[in-house]
Coordinates of C-alpha atoms in Angstrom, one line a residue:
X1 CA 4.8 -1.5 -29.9
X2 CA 6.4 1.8 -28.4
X3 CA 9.2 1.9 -26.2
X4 CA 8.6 2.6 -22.7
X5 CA 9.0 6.6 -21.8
X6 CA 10.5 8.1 -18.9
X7 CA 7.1 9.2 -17.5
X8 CA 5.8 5.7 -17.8
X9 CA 8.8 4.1 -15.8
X10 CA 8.1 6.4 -13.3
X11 CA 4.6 5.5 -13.1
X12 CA 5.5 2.1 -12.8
X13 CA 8.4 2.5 -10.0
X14 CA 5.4 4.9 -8.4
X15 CA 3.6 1.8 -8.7
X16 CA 6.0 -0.5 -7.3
X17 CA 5.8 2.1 -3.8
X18 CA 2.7 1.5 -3.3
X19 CA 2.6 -2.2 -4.1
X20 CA 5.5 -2.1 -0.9
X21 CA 3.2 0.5 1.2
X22 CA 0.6 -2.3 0.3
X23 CA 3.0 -5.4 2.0
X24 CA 3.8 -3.7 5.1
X25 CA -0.1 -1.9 5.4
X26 CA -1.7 -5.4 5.4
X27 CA 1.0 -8.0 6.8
X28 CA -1.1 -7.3 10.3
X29 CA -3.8 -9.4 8.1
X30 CA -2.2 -12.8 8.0
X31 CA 0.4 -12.6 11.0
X32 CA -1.3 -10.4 13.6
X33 CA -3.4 -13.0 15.5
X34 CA -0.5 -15.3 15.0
X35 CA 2.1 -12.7 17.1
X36 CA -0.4 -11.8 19.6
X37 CA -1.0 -15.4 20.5
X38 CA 2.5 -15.8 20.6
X39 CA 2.4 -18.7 17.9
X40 CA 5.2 -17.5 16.4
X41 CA 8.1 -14.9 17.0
X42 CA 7.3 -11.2 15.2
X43 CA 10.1 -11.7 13.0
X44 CA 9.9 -15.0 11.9
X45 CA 5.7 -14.4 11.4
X46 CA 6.8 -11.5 8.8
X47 CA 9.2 -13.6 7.1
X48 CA 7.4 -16.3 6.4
X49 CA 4.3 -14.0 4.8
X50 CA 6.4 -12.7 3.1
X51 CA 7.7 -15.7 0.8
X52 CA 3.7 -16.7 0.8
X53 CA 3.2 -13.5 -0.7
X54 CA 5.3 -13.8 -3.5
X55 CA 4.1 -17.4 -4.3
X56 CA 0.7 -16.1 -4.1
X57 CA 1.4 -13.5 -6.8
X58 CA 2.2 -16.4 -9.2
X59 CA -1.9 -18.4 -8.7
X60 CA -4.3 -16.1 -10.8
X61 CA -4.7 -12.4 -12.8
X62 CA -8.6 -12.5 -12.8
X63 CA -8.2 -9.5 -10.0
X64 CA -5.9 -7.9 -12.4
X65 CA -8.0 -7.9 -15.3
X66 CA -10.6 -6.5 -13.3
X67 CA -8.3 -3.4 -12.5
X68 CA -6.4 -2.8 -16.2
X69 CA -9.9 -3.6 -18.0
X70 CA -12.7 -3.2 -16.1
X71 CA -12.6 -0.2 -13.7
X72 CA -12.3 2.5 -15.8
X73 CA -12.5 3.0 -19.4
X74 CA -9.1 2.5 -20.7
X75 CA -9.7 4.8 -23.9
X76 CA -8.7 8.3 -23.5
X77 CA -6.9 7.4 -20.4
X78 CA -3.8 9.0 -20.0
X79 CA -0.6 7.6 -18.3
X80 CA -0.6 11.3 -15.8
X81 CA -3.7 9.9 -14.6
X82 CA -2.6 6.7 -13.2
X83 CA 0.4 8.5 -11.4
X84 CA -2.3 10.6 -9.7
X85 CA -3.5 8.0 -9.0
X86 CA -0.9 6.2 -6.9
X87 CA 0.0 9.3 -5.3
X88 CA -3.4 9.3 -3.2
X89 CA -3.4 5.5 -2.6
X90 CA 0.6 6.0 -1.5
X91 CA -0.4 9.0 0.7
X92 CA -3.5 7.5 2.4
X93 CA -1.6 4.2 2.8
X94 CA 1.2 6.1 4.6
X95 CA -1.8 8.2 6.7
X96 CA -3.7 5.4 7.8
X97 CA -0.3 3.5 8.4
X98 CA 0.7 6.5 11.0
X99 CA -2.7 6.2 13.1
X100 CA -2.3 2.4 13.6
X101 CA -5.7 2.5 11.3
X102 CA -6.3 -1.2 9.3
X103 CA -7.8 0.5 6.3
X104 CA -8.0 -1.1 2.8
X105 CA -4.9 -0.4 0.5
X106 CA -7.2 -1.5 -2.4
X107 CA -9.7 0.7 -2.1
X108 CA -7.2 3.1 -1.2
X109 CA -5.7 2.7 -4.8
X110 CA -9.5 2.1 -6.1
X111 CA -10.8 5.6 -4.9
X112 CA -7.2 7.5 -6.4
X113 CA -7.9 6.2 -9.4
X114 CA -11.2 6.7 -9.8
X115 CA -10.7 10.5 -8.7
X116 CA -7.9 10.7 -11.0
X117 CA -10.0 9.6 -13.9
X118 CA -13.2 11.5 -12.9
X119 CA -11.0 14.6 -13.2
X120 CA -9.3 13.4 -16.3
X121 CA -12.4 12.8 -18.6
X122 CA -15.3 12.8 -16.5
X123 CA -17.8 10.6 -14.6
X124 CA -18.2 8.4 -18.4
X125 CA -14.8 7.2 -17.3
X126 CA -15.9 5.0 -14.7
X127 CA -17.3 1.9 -15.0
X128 CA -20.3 2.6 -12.2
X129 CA -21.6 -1.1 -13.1
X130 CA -18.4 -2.8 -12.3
X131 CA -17.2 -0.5 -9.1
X132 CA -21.0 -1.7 -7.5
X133 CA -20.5 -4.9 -8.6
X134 CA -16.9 -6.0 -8.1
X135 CA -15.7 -3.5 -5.3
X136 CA -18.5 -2.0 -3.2
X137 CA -20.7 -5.0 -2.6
X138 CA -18.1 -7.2 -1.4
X139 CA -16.8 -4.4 0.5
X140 CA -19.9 -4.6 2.5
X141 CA -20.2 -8.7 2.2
X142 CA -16.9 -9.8 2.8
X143 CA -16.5 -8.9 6.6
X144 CA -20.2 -9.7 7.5
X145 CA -19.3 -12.9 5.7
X146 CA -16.2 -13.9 7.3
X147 CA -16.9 -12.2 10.9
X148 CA -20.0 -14.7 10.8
X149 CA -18.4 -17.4 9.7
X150 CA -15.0 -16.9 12.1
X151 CA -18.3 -16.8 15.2
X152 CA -19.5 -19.8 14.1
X153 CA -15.8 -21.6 14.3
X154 CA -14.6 -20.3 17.1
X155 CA -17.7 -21.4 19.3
X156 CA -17.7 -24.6 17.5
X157 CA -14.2 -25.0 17.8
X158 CA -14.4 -24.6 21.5
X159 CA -17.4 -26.9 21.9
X160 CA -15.0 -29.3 20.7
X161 CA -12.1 -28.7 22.7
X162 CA -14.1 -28.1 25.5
X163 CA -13.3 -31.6 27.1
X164 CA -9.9 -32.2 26.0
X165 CA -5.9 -31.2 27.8
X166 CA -6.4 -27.3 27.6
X167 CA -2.4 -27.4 27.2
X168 CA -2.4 -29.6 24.4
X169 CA -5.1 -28.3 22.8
X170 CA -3.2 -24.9 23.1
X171 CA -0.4 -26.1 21.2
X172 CA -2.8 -28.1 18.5
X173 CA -4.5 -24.5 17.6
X174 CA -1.5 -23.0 17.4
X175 CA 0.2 -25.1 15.0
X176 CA -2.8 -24.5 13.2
X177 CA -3.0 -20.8 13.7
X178 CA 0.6 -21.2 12.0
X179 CA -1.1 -23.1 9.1
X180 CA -3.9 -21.0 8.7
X181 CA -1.5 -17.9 8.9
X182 CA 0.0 -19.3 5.9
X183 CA -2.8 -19.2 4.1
X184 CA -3.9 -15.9 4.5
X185 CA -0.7 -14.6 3.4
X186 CA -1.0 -17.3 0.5
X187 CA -4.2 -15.3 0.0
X188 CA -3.0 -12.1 0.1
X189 CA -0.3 -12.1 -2.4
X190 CA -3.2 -13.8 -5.4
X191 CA -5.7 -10.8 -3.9
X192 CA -3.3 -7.7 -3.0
X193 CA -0.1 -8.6 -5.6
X194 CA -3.0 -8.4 -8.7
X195 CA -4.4 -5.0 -8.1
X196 CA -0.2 -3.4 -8.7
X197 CA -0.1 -6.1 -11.3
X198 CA -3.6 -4.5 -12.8
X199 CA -2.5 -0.8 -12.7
X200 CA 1.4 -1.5 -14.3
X201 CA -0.7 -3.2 -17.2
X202 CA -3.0 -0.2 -17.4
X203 CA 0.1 2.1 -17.2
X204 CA 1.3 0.2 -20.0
X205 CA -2.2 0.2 -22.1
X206 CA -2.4 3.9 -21.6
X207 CA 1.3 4.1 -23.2
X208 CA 1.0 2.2 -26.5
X209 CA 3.6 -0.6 -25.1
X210 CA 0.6 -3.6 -25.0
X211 CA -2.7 -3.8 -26.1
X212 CA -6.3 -3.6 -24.6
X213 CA -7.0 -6.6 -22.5
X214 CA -3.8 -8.0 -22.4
X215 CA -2.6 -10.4 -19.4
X216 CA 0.1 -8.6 -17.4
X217 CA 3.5 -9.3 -18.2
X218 CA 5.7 -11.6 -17.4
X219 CA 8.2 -8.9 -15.8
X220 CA 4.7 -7.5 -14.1
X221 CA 4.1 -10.5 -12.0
X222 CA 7.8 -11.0 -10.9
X223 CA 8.0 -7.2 -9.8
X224 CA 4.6 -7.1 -7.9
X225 CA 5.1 -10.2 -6.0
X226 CA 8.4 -8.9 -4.8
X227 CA 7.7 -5.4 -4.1
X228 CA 4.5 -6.6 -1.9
X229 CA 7.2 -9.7 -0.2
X230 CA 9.7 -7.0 1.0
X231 CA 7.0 -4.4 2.1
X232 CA 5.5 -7.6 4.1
X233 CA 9.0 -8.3 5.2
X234 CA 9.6 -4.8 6.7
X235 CA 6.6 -5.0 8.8
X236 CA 3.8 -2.9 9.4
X237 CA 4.2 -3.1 13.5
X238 CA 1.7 -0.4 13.9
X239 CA -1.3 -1.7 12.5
X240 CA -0.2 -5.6 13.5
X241 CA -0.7 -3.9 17.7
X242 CA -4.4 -2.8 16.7
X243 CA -5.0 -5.8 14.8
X244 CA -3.4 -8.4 17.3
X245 CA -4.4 -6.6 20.7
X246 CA -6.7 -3.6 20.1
X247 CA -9.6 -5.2 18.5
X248 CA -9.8 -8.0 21.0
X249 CA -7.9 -10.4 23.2
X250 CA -7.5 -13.8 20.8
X251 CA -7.0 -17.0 22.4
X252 CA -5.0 -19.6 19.7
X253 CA -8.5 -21.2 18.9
X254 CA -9.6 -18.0 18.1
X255 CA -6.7 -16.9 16.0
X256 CA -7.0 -20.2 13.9
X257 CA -11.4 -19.8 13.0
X258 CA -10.3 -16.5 12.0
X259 CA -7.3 -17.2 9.7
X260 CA -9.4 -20.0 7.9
X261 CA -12.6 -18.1 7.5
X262 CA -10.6 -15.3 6.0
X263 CA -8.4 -17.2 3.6
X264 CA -11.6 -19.4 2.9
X265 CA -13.3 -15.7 1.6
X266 CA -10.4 -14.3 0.1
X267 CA -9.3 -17.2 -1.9
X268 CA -12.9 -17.5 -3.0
X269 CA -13.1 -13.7 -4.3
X270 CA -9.5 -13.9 -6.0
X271 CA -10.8 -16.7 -8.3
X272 CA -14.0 -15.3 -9.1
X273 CA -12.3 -11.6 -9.9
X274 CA -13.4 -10.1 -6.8
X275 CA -11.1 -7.4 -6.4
X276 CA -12.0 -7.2 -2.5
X277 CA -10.2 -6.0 0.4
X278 CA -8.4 -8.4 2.5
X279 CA -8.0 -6.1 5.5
X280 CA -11.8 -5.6 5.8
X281 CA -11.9 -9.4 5.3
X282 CA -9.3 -10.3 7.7
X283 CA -10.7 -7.5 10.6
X284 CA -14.0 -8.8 10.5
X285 CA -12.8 -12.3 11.2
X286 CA -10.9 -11.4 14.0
X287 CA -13.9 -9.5 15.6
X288 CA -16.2 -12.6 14.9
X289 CA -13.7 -14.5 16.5
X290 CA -13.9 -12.4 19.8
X291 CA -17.7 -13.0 19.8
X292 CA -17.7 -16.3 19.5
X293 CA -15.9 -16.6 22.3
X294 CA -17.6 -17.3 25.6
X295 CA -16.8 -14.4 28.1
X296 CA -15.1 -12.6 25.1
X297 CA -15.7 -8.6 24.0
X298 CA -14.9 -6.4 21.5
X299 CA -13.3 -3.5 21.9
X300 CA -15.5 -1.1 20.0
X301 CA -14.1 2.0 20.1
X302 CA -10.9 0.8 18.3
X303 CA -13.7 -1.3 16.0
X304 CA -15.7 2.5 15.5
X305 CA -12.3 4.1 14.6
X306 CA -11.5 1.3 12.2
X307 CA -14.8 1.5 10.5
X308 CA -14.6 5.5 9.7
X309 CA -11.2 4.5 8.3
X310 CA -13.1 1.9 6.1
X311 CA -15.8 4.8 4.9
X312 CA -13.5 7.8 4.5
X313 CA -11.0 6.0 2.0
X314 CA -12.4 5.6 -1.1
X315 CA -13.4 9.5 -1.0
X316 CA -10.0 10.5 0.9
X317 CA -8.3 8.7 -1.9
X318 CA -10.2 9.9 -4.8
X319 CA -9.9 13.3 -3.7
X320 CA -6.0 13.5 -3.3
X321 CA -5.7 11.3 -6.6
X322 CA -8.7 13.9 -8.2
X323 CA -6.1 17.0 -6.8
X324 CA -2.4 15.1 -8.0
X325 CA -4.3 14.8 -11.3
X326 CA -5.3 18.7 -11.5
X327 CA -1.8 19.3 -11.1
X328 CA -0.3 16.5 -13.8
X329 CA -2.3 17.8 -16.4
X330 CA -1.1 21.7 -16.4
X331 CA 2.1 19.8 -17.6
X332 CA 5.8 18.8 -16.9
X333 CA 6.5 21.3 -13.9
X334 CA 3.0 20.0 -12.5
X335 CA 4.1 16.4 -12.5
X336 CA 7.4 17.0 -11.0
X337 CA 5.4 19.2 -7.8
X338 CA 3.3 16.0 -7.9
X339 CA 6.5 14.1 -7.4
X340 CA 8.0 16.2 -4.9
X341 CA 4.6 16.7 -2.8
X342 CA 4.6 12.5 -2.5
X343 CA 8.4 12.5 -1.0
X344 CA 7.6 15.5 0.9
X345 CA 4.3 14.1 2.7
X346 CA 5.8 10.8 3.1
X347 CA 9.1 12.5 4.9
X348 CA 7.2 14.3 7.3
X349 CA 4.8 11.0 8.2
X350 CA 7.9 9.3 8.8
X351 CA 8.8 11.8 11.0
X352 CA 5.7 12.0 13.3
X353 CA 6.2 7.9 13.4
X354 CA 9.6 7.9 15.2
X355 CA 7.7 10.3 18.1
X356 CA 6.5 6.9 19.1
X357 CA 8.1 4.4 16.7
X358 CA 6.7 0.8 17.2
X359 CA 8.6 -2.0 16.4
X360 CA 9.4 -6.0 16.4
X361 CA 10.5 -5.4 20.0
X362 CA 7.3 -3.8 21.8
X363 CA 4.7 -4.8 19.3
X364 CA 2.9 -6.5 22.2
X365 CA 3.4 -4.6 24.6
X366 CA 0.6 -2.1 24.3
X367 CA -1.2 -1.3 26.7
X368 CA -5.4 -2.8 26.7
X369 CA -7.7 0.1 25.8
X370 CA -9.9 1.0 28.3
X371 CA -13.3 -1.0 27.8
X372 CA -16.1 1.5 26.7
X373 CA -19.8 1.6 27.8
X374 CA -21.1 -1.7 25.3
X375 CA -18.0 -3.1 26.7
X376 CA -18.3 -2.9 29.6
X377 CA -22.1 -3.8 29.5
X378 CA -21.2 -7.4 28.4
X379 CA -18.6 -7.8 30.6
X380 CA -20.9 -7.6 33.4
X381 CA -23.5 -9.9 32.1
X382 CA -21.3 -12.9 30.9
X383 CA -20.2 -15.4 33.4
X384 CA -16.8 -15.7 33.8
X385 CA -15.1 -19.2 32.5
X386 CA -15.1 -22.4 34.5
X387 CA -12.3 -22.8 36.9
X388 CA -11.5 -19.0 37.4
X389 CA -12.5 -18.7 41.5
X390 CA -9.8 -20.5 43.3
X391 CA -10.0 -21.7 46.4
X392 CA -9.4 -18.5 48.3
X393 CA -12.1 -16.2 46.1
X394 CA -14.8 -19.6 47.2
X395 CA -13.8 -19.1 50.8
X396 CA -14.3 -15.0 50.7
X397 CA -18.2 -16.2 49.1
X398 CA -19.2 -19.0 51.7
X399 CA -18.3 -16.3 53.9
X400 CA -20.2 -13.1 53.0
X401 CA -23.4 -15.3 51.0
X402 CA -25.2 -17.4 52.9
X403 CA -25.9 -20.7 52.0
X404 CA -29.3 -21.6 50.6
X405 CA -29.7 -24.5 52.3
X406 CA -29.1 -22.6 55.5
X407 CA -32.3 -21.7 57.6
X408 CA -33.0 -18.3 58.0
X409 CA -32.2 -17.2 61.7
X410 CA -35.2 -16.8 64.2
X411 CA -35.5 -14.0 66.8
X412 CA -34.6 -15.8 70.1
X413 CA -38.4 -16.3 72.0
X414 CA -38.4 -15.2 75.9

């Protein structure tokens, strides 16, 4: 067993980055709904994924394995190639993270490395079987699956509260939105913790220090879970606003069918190896949720935006990990302007970010989109909810609609 090098402790600190870019990218998945709704304060939301997180990093490696064994073909692999790697999940992470944009940090990380080993050793590198299988199916599953299934509760779940104290039902739901929170983050740390656990064990493969197919480390496990519980714990404020109040506006029954449906799916792919994206999973809930919803819309122009986000990262990704690996292999000054080119784009994204900085203190105060033309169409053609004319409105209708009871006035006869 070799020592570990300097190059691969860099990879792995690299690694560790994006593991925190990874918390505070995706804590808008368990906690948005729950801030919007006002079911918990911003700051105590974020620390309690957090610490969820880090549990949830302790429940299963199946979606590690996956990553260290199964991707990409771990023989002739070098340890430059998974420090590409990182650098175009890192910098797309940090992108996407700028526009408010929910995109996937796995696939993010999946499309770096798979352009960093394409221009390593070729397309034989890949695994094609096992990136169909494992990582673009349920890419395209996993939101259909849990939008559907977040519909289905949240018009069930009003059906059942329909008779009940409104007020008390309120605070019911959002004791279980709080619940249900929980679990998503729960969720997120066995799904999202795993993938950073998978490439440090690959790291270490690559460098002699363990052997093909080993479980990751003790030390692995530890260090993921808490890299991924402080970037949680920072807060990813930006993509929490598009999640809580751009996609739709959640009522706390809504928040709660979408929490369950998506820790239902994600906790089912994490034992099964599915090395799935929890942000896809956890988007498409909340829109389902905001169709299920009598009288509820979707605001699709923030949902179109999100979607290209969805399509362009695997290929944005591989393509910056394809072009930090071009650079790696002419040697030790190319890894170094690999290095600096990372702290240089992330220093100037931070910059842009404090034009309009958003933060635990206006994180609901955006603004609604204006509706566009869909919209707006099923605005118009859904009745509004029971008990929204008041008196006054009724008064202004008896007055300019006639009754149709009423008989129709007669020309008077001479």
């Amino acid at each position: 067993m070799e020592h570990i090098t300097l190059l691969l402790g860099i990879v792995i600190v690299t690694a560790l980055v994006f593991d925190f870019t990874n918390g505070f990218h995706d804590t808008a998945n368990a906690m948005a709904t729950t801030i919007s709704t006002g079911a918990l304060k911003p700051k105590t939301a974020v620390a309690m994924s957090a610490v969820l997180n880090l549990v949830g990093a302790f429940l299963s490696v199946e979606v590690a394995k996956t990553i260290s064994g199964g991707l990409i073909n771990e023989s002739g692999i070098r340890t430059e190639v998974i420090f590409a790697a990182l650098v175009g999940a890192i910098l797309w992470n940090l992108l996407t993270w700028l526009l408010g944009l929910p995109s996937s940090s796995s696939h993010a990380l999946f499309g770096g490395l798979i352009g960093a080993a394409v221009m390593s050793a070729g397309w034989s590198s890949v695994n094609g079987s096992t990136v169909v299988t494992k990582v673009l199916l349920p890419a395209v599953a996993a939101p259909i699956v849990a939008g559907l299934a977040a519909m289905l509760a949240t018009r069930l779940t009003y059906r059942i509260s329909g008779r009940t104290d409104q007020r008390a039902t309120a605070k019911g739901y959002r004791a279980g939105q709080i619940a249900s929170a929980g679990l998503v983050s729960l969720a997120h740390g066995t799904n999202d913790a795993q993938k950073t656990m998978g490439i440090i064990t690959l790291a270490l493969v690559t460098g002699g220090v363990i052997a093909p197919g080993s479980n990751p480390p003790t030390w692995v496990i530890v260090s993921a879970g808490t890299a991924i519980a402080l970037g949680t714990y920072l807060g990813g404020w930006r993509i929490i606003r598009t999640m809580g109040k751009g996609l739709t506006d959640l009522a706390p029954q809504q928040g709660f069918a979408a929490q369950t449906s998506a820790a239902t799916a994600i906790l089912a792919s994490s034992h099964i190896g599915f090395s799935l994206s929890t942000t896809q999973v956890c988007s498409g809930a909340v829109m389902g949720s905001g169709l299920g919803r009598k009288g509820g819309v979707v605001r699709w122009s923030t949902a179109t935006r999100m979607f290209v986000a969805w399509g362009l990262t695997l290929p944005a990704a591989g393509l910056a990990g394809a072009a930090a690996e071009f650079l790696t292999k002419q040697g030790t000054w190319g890894i170094v302007l690999t290095g600096a080119l990372l702290v240089a784009g992330a220093g100037v994204i931070r910059t842009l970010s404090r034009r309009q900085p958003v933060t635990v203190d206006n994180v609901n105060d955006a603004a609604a989109e204006p509706a566009g033309i869909v919209t707006t169409a099923m605005a118009a053609v859904t009745p509004p909810p029971a008990g929204l004319v008041t008196g006054d409105l009724s008064g202004d209708l008896k007055t300019t609609i006639p009754s149709p009871d009423a008989e129709p006035t007669r020309p008077a006869t001479v």
